[in-house]
Tab-separated table of C-alpha atoms and ligand atoms in Angstrom:
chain	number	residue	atom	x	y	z
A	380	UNK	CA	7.499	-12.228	11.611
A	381	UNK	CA	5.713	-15.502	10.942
A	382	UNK	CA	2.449	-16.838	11.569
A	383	UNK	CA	2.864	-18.883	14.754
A	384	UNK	CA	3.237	-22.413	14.483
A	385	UNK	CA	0.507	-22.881	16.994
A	386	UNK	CA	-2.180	-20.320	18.574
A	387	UNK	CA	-1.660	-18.442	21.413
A	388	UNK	CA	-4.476	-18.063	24.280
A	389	UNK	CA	-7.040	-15.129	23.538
A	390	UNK	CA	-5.977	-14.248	27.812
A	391	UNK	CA	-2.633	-14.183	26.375
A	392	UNK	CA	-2.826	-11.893	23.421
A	393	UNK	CA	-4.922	-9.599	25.652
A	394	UNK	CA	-2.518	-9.100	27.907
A	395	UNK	CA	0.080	-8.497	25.082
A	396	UNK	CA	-2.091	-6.155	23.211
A	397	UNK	CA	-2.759	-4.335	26.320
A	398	UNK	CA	0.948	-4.026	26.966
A	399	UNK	CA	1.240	-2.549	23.237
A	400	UNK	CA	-1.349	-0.036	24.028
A	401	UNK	CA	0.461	1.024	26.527
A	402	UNK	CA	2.844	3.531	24.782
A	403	UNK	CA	-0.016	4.912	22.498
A	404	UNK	CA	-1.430	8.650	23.185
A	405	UNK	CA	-3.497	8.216	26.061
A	406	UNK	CA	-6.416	9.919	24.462
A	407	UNK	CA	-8.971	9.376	27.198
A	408	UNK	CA	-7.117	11.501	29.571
A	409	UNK	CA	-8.100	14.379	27.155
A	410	UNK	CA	-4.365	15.528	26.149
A	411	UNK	CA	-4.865	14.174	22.405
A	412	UNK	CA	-6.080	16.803	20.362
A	413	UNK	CA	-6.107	14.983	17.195
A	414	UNK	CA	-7.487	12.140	15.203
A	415	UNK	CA	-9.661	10.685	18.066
A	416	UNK	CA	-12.969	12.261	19.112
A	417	UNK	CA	-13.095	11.794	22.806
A	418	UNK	CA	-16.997	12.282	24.206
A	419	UNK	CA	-16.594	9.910	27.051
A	420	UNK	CA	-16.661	6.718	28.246
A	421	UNK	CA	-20.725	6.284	28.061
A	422	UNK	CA	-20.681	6.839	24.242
A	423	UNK	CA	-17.114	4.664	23.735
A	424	UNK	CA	-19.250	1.912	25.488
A	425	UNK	CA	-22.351	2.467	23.392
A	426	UNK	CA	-19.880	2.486	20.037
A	427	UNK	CA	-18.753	-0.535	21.091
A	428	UNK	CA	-21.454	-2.701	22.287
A	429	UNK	CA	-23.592	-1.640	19.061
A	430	UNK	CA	-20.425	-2.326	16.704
A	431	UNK	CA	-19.805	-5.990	17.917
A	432	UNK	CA	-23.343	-6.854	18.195
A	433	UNK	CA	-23.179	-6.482	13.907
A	434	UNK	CA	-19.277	-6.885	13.800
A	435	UNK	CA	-19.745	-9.985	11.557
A	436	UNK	CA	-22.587	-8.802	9.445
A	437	UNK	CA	-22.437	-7.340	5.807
A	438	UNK	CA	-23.526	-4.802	5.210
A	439	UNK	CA	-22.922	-6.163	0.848
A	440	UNK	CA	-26.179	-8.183	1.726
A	441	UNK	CA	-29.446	-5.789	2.242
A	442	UNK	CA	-31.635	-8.675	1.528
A	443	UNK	CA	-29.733	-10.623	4.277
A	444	UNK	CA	-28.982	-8.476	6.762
A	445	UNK	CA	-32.115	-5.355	6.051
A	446	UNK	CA	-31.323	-4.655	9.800
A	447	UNK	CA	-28.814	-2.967	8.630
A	448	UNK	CA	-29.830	-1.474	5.271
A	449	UNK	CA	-32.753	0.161	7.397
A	450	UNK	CA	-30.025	1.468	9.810
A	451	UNK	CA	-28.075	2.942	7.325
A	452	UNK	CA	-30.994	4.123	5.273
A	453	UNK	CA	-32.147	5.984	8.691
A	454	UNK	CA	-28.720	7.046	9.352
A	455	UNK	CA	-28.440	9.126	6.295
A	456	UNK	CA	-31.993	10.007	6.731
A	457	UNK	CA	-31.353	11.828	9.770
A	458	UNK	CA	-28.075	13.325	8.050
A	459	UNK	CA	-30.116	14.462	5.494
A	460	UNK	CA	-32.354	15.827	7.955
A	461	UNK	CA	-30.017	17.776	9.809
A	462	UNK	CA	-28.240	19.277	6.888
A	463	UNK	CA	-31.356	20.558	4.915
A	464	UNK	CA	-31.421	17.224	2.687
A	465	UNK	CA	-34.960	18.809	0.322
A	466	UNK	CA	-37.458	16.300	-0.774
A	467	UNK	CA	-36.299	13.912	-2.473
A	468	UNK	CA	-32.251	13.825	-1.595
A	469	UNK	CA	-30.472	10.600	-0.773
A	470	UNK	CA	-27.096	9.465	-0.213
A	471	UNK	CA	-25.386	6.355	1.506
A	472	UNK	CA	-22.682	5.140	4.293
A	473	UNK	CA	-19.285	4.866	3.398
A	474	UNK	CA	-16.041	4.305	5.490
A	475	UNK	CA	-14.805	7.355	5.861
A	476	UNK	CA	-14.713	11.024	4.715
A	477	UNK	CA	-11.700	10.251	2.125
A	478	UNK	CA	-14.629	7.499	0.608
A	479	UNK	CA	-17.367	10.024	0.851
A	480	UNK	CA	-15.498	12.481	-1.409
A	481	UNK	CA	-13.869	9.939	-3.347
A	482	UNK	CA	-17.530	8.566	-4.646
A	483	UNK	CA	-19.036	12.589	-4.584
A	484	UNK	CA	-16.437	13.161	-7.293
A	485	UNK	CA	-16.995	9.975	-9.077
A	486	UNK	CA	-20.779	10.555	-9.440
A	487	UNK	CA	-20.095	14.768	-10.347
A	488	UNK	CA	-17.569	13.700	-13.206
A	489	UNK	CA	-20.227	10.664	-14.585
A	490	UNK	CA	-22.981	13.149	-14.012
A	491	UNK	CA	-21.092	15.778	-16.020
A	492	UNK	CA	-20.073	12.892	-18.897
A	493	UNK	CA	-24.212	12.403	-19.076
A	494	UNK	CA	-24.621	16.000	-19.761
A	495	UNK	CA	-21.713	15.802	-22.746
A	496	UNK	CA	-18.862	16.860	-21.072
A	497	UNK	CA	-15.646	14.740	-22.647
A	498	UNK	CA	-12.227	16.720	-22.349
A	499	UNK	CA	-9.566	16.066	-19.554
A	500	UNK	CA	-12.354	16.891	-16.712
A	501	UNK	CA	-10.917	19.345	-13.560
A	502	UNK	CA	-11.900	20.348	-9.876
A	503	UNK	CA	-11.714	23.407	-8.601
A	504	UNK	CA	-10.911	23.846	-4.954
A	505	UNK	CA	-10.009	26.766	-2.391
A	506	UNK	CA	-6.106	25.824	-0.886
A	507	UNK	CA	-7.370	24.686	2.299
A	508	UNK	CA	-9.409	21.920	1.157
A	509	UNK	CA	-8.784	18.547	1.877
A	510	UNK	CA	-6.005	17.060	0.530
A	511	UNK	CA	-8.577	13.594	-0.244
A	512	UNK	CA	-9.893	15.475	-3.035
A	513	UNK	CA	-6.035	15.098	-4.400
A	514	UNK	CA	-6.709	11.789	-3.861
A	515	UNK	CA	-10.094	11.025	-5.621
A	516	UNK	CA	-8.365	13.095	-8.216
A	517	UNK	CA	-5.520	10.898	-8.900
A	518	UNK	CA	-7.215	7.790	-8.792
A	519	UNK	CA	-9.754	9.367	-11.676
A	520	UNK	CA	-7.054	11.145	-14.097
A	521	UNK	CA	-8.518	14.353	-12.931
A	522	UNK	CA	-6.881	17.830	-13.147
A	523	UNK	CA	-6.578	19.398	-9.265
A	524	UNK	CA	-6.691	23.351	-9.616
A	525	UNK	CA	-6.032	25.035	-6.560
A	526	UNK	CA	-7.160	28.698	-5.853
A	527	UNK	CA	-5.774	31.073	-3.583
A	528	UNK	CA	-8.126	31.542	-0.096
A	529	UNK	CA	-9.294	35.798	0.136
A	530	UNK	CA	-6.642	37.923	1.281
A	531	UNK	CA	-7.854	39.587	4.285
A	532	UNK	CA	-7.326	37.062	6.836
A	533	UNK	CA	-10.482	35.149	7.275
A	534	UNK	CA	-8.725	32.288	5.837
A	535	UNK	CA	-12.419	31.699	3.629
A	536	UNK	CA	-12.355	30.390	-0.147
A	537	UNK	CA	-12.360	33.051	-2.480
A	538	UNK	CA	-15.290	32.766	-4.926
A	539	UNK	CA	-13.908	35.072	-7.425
A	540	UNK	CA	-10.312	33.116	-7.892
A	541	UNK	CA	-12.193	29.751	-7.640
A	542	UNK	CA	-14.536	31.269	-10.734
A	543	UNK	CA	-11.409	32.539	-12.380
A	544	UNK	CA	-9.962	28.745	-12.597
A	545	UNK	CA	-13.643	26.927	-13.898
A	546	UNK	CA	-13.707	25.902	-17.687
A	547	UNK	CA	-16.537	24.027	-19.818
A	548	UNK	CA	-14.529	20.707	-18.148
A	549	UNK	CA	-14.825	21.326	-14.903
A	550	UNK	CA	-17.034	19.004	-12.910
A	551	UNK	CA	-16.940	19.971	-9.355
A	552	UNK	CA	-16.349	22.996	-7.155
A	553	UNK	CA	-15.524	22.500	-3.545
A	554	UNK	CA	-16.678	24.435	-0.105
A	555	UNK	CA	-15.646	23.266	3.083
A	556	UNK	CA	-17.675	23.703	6.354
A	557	UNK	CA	-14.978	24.035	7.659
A	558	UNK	CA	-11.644	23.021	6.391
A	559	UNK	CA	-9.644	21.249	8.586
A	560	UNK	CA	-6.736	23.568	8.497
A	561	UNK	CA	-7.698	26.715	9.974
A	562	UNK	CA	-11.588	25.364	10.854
A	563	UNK	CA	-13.121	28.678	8.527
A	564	UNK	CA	-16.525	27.495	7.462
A	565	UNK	CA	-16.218	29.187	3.767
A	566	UNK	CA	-18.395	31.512	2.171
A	567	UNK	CA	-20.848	28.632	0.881
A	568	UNK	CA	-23.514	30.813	-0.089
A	569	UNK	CA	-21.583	32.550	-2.557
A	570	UNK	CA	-19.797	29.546	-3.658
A	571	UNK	CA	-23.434	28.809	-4.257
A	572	UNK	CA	-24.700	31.240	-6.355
A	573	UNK	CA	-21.371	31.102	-8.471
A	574	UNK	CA	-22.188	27.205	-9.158
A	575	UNK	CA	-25.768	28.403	-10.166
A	576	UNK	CA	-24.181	31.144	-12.387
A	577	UNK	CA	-21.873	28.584	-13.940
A	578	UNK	CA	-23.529	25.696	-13.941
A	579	UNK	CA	-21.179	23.516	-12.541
A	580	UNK	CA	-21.631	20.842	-9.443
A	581	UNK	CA	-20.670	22.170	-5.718
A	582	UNK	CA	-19.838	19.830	-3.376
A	583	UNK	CA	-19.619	21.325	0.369
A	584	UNK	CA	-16.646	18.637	1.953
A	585	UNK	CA	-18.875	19.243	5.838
A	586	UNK	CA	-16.738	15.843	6.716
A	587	UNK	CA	-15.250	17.794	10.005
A	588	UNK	CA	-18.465	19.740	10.337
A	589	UNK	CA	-21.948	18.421	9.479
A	590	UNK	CA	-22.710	16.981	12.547
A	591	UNK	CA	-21.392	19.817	14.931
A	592	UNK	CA	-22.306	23.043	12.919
A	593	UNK	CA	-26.306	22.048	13.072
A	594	UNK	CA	-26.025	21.452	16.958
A	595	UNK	CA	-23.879	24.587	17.380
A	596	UNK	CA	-26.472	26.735	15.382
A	597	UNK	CA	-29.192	25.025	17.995
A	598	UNK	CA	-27.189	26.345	20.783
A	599	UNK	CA	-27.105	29.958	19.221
A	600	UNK	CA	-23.557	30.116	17.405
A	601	UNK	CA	-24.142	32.475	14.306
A	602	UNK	CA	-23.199	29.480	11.821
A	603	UNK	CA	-24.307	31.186	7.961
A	604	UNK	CA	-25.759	28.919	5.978
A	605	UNK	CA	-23.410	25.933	4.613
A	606	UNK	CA	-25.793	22.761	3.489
A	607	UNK	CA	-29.012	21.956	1.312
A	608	UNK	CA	-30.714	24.817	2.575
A	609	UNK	CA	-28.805	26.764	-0.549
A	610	UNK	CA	-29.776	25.890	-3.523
A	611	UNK	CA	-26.258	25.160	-5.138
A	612	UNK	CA	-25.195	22.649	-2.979
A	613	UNK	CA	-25.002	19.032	-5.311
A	614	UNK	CA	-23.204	16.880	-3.098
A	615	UNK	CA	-22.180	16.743	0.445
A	616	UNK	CA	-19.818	14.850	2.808
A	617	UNK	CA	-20.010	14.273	6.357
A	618	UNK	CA	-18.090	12.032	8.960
A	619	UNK	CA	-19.886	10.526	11.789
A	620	UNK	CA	-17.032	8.774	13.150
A	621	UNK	CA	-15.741	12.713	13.341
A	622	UNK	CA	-18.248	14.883	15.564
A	623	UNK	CA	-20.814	12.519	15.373
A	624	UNK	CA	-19.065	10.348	17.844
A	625	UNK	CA	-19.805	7.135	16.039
A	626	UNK	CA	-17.316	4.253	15.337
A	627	UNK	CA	-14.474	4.575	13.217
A	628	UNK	CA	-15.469	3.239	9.542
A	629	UNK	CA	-18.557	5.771	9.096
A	630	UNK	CA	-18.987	8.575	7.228
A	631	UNK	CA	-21.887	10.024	4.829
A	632	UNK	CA	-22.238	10.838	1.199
A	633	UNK	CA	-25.500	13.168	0.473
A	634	UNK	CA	-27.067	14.021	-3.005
A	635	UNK	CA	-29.492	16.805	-3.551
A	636	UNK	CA	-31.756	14.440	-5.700
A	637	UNK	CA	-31.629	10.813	-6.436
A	638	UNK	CA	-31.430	12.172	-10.145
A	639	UNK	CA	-28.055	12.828	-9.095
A	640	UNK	CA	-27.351	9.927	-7.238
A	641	UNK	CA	-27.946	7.806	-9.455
A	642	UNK	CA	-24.463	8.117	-11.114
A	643	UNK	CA	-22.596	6.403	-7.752
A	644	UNK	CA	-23.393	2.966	-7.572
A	645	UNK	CA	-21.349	0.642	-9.825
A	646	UNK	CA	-23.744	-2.097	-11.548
A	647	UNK	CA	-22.070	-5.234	-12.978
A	648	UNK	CA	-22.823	-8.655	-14.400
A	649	UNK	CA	-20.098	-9.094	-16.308
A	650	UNK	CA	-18.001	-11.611	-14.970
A	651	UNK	CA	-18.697	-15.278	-14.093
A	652	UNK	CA	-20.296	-14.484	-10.636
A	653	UNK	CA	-23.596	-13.329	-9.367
A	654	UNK	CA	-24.223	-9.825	-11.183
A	655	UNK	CA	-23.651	-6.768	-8.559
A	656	UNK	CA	-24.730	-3.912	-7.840
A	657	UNK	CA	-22.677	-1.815	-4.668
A	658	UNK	CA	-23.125	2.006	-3.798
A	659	UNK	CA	-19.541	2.895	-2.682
A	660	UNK	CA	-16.204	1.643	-3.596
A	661	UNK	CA	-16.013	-1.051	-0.670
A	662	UNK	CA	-17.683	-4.564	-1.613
A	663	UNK	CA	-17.926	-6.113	1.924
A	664	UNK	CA	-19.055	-3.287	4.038
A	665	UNK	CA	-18.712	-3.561	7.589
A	666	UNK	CA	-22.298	-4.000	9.173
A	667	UNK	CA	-20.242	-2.705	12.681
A	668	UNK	CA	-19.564	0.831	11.478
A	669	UNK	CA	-23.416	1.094	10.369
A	670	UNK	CA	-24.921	-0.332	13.590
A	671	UNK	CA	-22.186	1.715	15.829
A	672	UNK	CA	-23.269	4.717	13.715
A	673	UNK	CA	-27.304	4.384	14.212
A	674	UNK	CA	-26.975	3.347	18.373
A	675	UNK	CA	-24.836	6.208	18.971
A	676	UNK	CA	-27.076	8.846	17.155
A	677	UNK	CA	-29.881	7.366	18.775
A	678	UNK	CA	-28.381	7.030	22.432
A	679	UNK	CA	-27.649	10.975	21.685
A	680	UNK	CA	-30.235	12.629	19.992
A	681	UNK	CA	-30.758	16.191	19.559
A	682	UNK	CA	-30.453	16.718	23.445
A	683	UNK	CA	-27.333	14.900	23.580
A	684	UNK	CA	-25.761	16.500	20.965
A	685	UNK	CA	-26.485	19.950	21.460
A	686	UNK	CA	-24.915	19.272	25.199
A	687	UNK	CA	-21.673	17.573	23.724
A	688	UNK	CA	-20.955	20.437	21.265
A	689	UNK	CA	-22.099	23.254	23.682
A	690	UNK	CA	-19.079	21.682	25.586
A	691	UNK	CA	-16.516	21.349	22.416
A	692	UNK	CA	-17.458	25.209	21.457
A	693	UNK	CA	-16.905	26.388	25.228
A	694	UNK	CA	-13.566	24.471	25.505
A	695	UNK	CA	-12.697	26.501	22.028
A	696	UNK	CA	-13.958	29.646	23.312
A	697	UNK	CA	-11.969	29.177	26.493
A	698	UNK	CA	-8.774	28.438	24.667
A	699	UNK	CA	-9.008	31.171	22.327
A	700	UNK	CA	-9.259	33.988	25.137
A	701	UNK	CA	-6.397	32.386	27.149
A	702	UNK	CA	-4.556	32.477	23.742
A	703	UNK	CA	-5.619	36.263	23.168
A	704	UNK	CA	-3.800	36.785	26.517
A	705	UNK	CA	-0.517	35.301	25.870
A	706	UNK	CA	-0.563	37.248	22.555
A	707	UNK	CA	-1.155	34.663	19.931
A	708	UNK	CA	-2.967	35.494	16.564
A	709	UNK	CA	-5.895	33.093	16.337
A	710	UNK	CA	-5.914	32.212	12.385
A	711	UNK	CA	-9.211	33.667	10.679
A	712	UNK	CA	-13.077	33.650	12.879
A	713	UNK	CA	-13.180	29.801	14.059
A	714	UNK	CA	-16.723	29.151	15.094
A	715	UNK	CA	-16.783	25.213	15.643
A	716	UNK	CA	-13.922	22.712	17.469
A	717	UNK	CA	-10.903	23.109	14.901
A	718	UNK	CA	-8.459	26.520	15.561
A	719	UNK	CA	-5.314	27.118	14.110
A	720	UNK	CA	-3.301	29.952	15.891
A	721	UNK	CA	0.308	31.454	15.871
A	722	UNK	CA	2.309	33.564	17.818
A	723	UNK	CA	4.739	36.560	16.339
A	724	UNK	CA	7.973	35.805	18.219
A	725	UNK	CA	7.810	32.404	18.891
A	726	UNK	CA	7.953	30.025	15.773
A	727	UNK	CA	4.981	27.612	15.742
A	728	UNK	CA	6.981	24.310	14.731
A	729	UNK	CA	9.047	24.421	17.814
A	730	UNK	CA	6.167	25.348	20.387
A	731	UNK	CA	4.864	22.244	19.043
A	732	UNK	CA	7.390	19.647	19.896
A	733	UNK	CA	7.714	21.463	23.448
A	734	UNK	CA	3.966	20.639	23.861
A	735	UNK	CA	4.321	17.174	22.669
A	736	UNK	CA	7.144	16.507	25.171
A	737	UNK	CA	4.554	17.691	27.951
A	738	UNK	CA	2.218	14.925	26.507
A	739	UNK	CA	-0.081	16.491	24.079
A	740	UNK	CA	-0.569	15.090	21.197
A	741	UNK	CA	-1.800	18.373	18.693
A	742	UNK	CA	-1.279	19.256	15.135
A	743	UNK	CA	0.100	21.967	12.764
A	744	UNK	CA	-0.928	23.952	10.067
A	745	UNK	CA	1.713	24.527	7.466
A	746	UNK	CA	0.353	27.642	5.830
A	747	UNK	CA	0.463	29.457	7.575
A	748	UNK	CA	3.234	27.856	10.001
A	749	UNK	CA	0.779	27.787	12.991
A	750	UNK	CA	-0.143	25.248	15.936
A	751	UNK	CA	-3.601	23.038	15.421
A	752	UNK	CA	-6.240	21.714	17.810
A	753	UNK	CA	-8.717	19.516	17.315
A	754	UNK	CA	-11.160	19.630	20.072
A	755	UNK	CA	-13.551	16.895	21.719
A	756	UNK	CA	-16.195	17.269	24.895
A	757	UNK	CA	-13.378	16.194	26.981
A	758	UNK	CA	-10.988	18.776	26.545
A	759	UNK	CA	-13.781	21.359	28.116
A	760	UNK	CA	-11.972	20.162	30.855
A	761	UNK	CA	-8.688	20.462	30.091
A	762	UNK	CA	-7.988	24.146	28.746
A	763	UNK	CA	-5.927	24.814	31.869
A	764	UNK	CA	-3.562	22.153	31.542
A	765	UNK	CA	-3.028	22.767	28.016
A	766	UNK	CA	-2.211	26.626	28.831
A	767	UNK	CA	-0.327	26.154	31.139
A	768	UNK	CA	1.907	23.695	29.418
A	769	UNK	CA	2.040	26.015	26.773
A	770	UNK	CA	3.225	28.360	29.308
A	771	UNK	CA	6.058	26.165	29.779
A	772	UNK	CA	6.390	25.642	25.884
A	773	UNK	CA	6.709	29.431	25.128
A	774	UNK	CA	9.325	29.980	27.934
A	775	UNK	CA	11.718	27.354	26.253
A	776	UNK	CA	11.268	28.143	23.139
A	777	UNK	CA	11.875	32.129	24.162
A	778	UNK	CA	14.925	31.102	26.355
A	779	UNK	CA	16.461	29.527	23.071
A	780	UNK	CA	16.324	26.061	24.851
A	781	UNK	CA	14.491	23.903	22.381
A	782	UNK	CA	15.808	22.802	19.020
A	783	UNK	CA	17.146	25.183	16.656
A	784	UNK	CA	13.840	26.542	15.014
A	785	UNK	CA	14.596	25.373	11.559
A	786	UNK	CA	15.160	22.198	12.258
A	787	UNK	CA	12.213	21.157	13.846
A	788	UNK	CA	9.847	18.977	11.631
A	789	UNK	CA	6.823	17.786	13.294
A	790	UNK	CA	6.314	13.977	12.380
A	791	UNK	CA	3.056	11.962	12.247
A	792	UNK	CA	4.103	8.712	10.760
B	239	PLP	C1	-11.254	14.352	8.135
B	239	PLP	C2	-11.557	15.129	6.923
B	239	PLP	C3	-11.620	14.518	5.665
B	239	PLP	C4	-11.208	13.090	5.425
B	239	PLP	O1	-11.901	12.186	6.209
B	239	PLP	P1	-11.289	10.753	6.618
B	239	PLP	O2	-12.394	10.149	7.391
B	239	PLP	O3	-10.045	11.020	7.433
B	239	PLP	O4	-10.983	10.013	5.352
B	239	PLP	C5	-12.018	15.301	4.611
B	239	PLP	N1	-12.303	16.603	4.768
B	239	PLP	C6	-12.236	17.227	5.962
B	239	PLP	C7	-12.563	18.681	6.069
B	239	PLP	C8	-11.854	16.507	7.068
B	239	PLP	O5	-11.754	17.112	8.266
């Protein structure tokens, strides 16, 4: 396609892009189970109001715009609050959790080059950590060891074969609270004390979970301890634009101490232009995602939280008993809005695209071969529909009616 010639009318395009929206996942009806975070139509208009209001502001320019260098400052404030932050610890908005972890690896591996280290630097991280770790990694020439997760079905890190793979060049260990695969908050304490032990920076990836497992712990779910509070913990990520219900574009990056810290931002003058100094890896930095990201905690607070993830636990609660009934195996102790879960006759990749013909859009886990949900508020309404769809999955898939098991693949691009 070519630019147009000449412009179209903005009622025009509306009505096109409307159109083109039409055959997307129509999440707001609360049968998408993945990549949007659906807590209703008060917050979506709060996100949005709050994001154009700033849309054009950048957020490059603190002395021009310190609106918004105060919002983010009391945006990862409050983070830093709610995850245990001690005196002292700081941290900064990025785009996204892949960005969060990308510039928590960065500042580990420059911290570690301050303190001497200088062979071919490694990670260590349990299987089921995020594959953006991979990604950080190849960007920085970094080794990637992966250890095995325990072998008792918890689906946790194992401390012992993460210790097993850490050398004199290793610059970060990873927890997640929890991994997005199975949604197993891992044994961070441990983790912990083995990072003490070894000397070697932890970084607890809480991108899915920092701003669920505090509110959950409020509302009495037995969450063990997984932030600041231990005394391990270097670095920390966590998404906003996940369970904090903010604007796509906004995530957090948390240091222990702004000794630490201090090894993120890049500081330059030399080139021809005005010298620079930027925390993260973006230069123009979207003053939207920051302003979306401070209205919405505000509009929520505590109160509003706590409600909104009383509602996402419940809807995983009531899908994991209805699951227990039809006899599937849910994947490890879930205690926050992820679940992975599997059944032992019917193979998981083919319930899947049954379910996704009945208009849910889900997700997989690959190992082991299981179905995925990621849930919102919304679908505390919506556990009966999805079980009984499932109903009508299992009796397909049983009758031999679906696709050859082997061949089915699910697809998300
Ligand atoms: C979503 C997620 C990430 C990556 O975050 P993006 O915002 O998609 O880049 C990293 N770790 C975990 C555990 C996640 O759930």
């Amino acid at each position: 396609m070519k630019l147009p010639k000449t412009g179209a009318s903005w009622s025009e395009l509306k009505s096109e892009m409307s159109a083109r929206g039409a055959g997307d996942a129509k999440w707001r009806d609360g049968k998408t189970a993945v990549y949007v975070f659906n807590a209703g139509p008060e917050v979506e208009q709060v996100q949005k109001e709050a994001y154009t209001a700033f849309m054009s502001e950048n957020g490059l320019g603190p002395l021009a715009f310190p609106s918004l260098a105060e919002m983010e400052k009391e945006v990862v404030s409050m983070a830093l609050d709610l995850l245990h932050g001690p005196e002292g610890s700081t941290g900064a908005m990025t785009s996204g959790g892949t960005d969060s972890i990308t510039m928590a690896l960065k500042t580990a591996r420059d911290f570690a080059r301050s303190k001497g280290q200088s062979g071919p630097a490694n990670i260590v991280l349990p299987q089921s950590a995020h594959l953006a770790f991979d990604k950080a990694a190849h960007l920085m020439d970094i080794e990637v060891r992966r250890a095995p997760l325990k072998t008792d079905g918890s689906y946790e890190a194992d401390p012992a074969a993460i210790a097993d793979r850490v050398d004199s060049n290793t610059v970060m260990i990873v927890g997640s609270a929890p991994n997005f695969p199975h949604g197993i908050i891992d044994p961070v304490a441990a983790l912990s004390e083995l990072a003490i032990e070894k000397g070697v920076w932890l970084h607890v990836d809480a991108c899915v979970g920092g701003f669920l497992a505090p509110f959950a712990r409020m509302n009495g779910v037995p969450v063990p301890a997984f932030d600041f509070e231990l005394d391990g913990v270097q670095s920390m990520s966590a998404d906003l634009h996940k369970y904090g219900y903010a604007a796509k574009g906004a995530s957090t990056v948390l240091f222990r101490s702004a000794d630490l810290y201090q090894h993120m931002p890049f500081d330059f003058a030399g080139w021809s232009g005005a010298p620079m100094k930027t925390p993260t890896l973006a230069g123009t930095r979207p003053g939207g995602a920051i302003s979306a990201a401070w209205a919405v905690m505000n509009h929520l607070g505590v109160e509003g939280y706590c409600r909104l993830q009383g509602k996402v636990c419940a809807a995983r609660e009531k899908v994991e008993q209805g699951l227990r009934e039809r006899g599937f195996e849910i994947l490890g102790t879930p205690l926050l809005g992820l679940i992975a879960f599997r059944h032992p006759d019917l193979y998981s990749f083919a319930l899947y695209g049954e379910i996704y013909k009945r208009g849910w859009f889900t997700s997989v886990t690959k190992e082991p071969r299981s179905l995925h949900l990621m849930l919102s508020p919304k679908h505390a309404d919506m556990i009966d529909d999805y079980l009984r769809d499932l109903d009508a999955a299992c009796e397909t898939v049983r009758a031999g009616e679906s696709a050859p098991a082997e061949t089915v693949q699910p697809r998300y691009n």
